[in-house]
PDB file of C-alpha atoms in Angstrom:
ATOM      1  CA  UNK A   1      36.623-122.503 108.800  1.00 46.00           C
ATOM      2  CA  UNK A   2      36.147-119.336 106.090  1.00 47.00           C
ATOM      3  CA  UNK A   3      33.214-118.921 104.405  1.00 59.00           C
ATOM      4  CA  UNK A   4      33.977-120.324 101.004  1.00 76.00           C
ATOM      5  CA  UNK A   5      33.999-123.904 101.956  1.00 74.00           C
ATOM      6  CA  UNK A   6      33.455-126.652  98.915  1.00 77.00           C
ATOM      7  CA  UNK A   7      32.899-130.380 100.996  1.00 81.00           C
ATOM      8  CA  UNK A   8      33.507-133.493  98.800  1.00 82.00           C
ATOM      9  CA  UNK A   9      35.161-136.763  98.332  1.00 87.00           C
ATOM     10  CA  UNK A  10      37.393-139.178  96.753  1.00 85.00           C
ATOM     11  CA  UNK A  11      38.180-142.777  96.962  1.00 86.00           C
ATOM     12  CA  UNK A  12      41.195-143.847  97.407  1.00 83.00           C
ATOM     13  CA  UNK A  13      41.881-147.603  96.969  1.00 84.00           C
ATOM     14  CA  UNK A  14      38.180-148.505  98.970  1.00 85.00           C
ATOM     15  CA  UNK A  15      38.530-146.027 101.233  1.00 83.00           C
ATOM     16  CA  UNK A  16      36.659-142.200 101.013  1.00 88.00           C
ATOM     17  CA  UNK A  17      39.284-139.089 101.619  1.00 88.00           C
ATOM     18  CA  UNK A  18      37.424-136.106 102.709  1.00 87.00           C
ATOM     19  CA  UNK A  19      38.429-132.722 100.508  1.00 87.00           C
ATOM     20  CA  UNK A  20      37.597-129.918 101.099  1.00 84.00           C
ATOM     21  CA  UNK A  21      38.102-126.250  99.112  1.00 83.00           C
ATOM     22  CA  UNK A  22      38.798-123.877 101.452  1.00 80.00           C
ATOM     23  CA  UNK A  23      38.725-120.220  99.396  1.00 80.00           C
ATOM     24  CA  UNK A  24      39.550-121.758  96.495  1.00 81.00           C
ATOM     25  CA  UNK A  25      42.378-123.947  97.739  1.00 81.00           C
ATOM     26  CA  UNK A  26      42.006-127.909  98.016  1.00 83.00           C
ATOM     27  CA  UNK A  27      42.776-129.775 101.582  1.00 85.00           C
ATOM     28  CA  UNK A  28      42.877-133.173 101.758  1.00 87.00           C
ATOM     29  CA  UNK A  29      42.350-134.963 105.050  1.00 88.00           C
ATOM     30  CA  UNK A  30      45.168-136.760 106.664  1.00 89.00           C
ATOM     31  CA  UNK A  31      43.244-138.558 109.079  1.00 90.00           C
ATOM     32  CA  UNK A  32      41.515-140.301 106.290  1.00 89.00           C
ATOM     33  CA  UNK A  33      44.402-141.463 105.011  1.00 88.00           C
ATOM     34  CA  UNK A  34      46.097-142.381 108.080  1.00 91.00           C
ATOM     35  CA  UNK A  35      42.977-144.467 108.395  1.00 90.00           C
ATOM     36  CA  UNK A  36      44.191-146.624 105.914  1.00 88.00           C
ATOM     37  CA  UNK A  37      47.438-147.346 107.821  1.00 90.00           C
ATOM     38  CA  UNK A  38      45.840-147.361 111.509  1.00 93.00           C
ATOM     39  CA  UNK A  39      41.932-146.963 111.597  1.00 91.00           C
ATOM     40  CA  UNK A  40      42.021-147.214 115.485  1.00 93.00           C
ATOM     41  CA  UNK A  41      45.076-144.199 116.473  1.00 93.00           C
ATOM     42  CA  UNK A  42      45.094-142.707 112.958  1.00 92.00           C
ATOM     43  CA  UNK A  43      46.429-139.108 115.129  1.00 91.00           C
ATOM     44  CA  UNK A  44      49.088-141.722 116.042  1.00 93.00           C
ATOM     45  CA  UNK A  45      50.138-141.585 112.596  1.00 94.00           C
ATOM     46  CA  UNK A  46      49.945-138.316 111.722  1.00 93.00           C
ATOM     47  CA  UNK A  47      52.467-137.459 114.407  1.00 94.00           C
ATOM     48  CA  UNK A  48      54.451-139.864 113.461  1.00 94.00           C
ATOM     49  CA  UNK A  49      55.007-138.159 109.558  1.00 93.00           C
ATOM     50  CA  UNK A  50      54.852-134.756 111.029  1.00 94.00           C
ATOM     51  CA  UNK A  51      57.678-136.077 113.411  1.00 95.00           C
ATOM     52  CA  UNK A  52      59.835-137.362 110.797  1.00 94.00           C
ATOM     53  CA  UNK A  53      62.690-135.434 109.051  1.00 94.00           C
ATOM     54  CA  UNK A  54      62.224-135.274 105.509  1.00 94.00           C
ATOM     55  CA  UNK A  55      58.134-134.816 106.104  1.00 94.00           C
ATOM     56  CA  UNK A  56      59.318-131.502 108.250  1.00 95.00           C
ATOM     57  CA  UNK A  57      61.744-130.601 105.776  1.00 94.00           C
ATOM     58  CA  UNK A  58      58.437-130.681 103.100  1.00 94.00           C
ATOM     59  CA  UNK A  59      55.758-128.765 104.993  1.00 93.00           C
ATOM     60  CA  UNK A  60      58.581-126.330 106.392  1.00 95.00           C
ATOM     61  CA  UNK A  61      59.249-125.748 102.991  1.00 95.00           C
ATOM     62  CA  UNK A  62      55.778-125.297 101.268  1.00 93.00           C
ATOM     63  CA  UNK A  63      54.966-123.241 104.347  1.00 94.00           C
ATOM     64  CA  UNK A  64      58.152-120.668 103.396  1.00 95.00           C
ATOM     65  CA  UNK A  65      56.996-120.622  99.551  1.00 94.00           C
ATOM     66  CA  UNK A  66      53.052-120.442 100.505  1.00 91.00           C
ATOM     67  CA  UNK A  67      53.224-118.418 103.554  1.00 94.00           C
ATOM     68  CA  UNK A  68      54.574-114.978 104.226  1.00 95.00           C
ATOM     69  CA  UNK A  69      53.773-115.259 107.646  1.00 96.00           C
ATOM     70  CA  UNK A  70      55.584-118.347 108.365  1.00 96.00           C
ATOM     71  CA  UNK A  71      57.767-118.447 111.225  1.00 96.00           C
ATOM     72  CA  UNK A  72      60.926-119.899 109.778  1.00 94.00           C
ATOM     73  CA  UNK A  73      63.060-118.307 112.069  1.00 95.00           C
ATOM     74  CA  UNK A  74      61.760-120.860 114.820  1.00 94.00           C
ATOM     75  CA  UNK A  75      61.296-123.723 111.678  1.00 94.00           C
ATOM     76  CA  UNK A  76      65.128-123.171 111.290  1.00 93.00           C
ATOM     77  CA  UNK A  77      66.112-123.556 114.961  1.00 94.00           C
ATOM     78  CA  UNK A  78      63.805-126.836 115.641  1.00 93.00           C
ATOM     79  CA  UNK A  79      65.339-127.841 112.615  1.00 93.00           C
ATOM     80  CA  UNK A  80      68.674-128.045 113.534  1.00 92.00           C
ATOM     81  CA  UNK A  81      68.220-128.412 117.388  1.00 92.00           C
ATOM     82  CA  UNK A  82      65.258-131.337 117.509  1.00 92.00           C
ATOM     83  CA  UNK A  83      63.950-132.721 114.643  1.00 93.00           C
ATOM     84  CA  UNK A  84      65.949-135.990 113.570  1.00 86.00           C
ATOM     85  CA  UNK A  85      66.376-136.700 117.852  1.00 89.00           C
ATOM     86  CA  UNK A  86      64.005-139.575 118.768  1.00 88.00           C
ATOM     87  CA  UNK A  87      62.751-136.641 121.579  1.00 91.00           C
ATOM     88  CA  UNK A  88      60.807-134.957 118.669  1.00 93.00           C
ATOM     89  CA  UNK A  89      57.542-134.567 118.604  1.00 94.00           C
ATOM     90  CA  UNK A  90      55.273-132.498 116.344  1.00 94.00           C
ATOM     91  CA  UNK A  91      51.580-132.522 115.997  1.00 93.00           C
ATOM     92  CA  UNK A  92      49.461-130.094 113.790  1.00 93.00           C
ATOM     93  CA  UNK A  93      48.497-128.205 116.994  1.00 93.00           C
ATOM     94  CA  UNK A  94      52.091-127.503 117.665  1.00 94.00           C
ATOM     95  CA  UNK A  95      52.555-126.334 113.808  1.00 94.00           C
ATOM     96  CA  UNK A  96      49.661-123.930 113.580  1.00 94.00           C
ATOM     97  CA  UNK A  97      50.261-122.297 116.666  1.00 94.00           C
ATOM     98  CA  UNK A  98      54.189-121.976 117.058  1.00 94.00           C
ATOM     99  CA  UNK A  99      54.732-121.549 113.351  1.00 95.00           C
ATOM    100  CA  UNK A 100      52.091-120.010 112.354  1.00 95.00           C
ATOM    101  CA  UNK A 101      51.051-122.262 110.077  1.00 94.00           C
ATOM    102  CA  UNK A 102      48.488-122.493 107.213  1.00 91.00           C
ATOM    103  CA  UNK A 103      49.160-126.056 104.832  1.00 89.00           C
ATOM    104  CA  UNK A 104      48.038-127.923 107.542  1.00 89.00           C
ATOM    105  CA  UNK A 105      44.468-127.350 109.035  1.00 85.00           C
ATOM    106  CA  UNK A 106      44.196-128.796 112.999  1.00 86.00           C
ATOM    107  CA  UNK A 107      40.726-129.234 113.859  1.00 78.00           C
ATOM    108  CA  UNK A 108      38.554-132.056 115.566  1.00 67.00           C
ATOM    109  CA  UNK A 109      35.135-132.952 115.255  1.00 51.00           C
ATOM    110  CA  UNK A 110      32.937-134.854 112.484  1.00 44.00           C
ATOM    111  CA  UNK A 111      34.026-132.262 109.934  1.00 43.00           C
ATOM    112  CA  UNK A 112      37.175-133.424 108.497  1.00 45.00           C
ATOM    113  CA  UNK A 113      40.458-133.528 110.887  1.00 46.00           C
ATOM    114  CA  UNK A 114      43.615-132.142 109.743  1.00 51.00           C
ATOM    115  CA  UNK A 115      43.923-131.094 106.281  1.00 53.00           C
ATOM    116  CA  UNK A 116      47.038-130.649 103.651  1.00 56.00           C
ATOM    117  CA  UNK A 117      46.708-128.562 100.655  1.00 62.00           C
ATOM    118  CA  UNK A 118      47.059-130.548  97.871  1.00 57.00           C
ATOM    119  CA  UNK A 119      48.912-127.498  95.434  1.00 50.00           C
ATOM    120  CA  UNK A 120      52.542-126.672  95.880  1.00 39.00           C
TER     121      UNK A 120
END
């Protein structure tokens, strides 16, 4: 993680969301909210929204407004060649590294798991 890192949380509905600032930008965890729909597979979940058209459509585009870097050149193709076929699959591994990603922070640990900016 950078150095400028700001830990904290909110509760949501009974449940604590881990945020975190990262540089001055706010992440919010998605496996604590996926919690709240599975506690026991909440990666389950995650893959699930990150597999689903219109959630692929979002991130794709806050990645091309937020990120210069972005690989939309392969966002376009999997677009059009895979995502809305039951065969799709995408996890926030798969995001970082073949899109070069930055909205959505993969990590595992005790720290907080993967992580959504919450500015658009």
């Amino acid at each position: 993680m950078k150095n400028n890192l700001i830990k904290t949380e909110i509760d949501v509905i009974n449940n604590k969301i881990s945020v975190m600032r990262i540089d001055g930008i706010d992440y919010i965890s998605l496996t604590d909210l996926a919690k709240y729909t599975n506690p026991e597979d909440p990666s389950g979940v995650i893959r699930n929204w990150m597999s689903n058209k219109n959630s692929f459509e979002y991130y794709s585009l806050w990645e091309e407004i937020n990120n210069r870097d972005f690989n939309s050149v392969e966002s376009h193709r999997i677009k059009i060649n895979e995502v809305g076929y039951n065969r799709f699959t995408m996890t926030p591994n798969r995001w970082k590294r073949d899109f070069n990603a930055i909205g959505i922070i993969p990590s595992s640990g005790n720290i907080v798991k993967e992580l959504l900016p919450t500015q658009i």
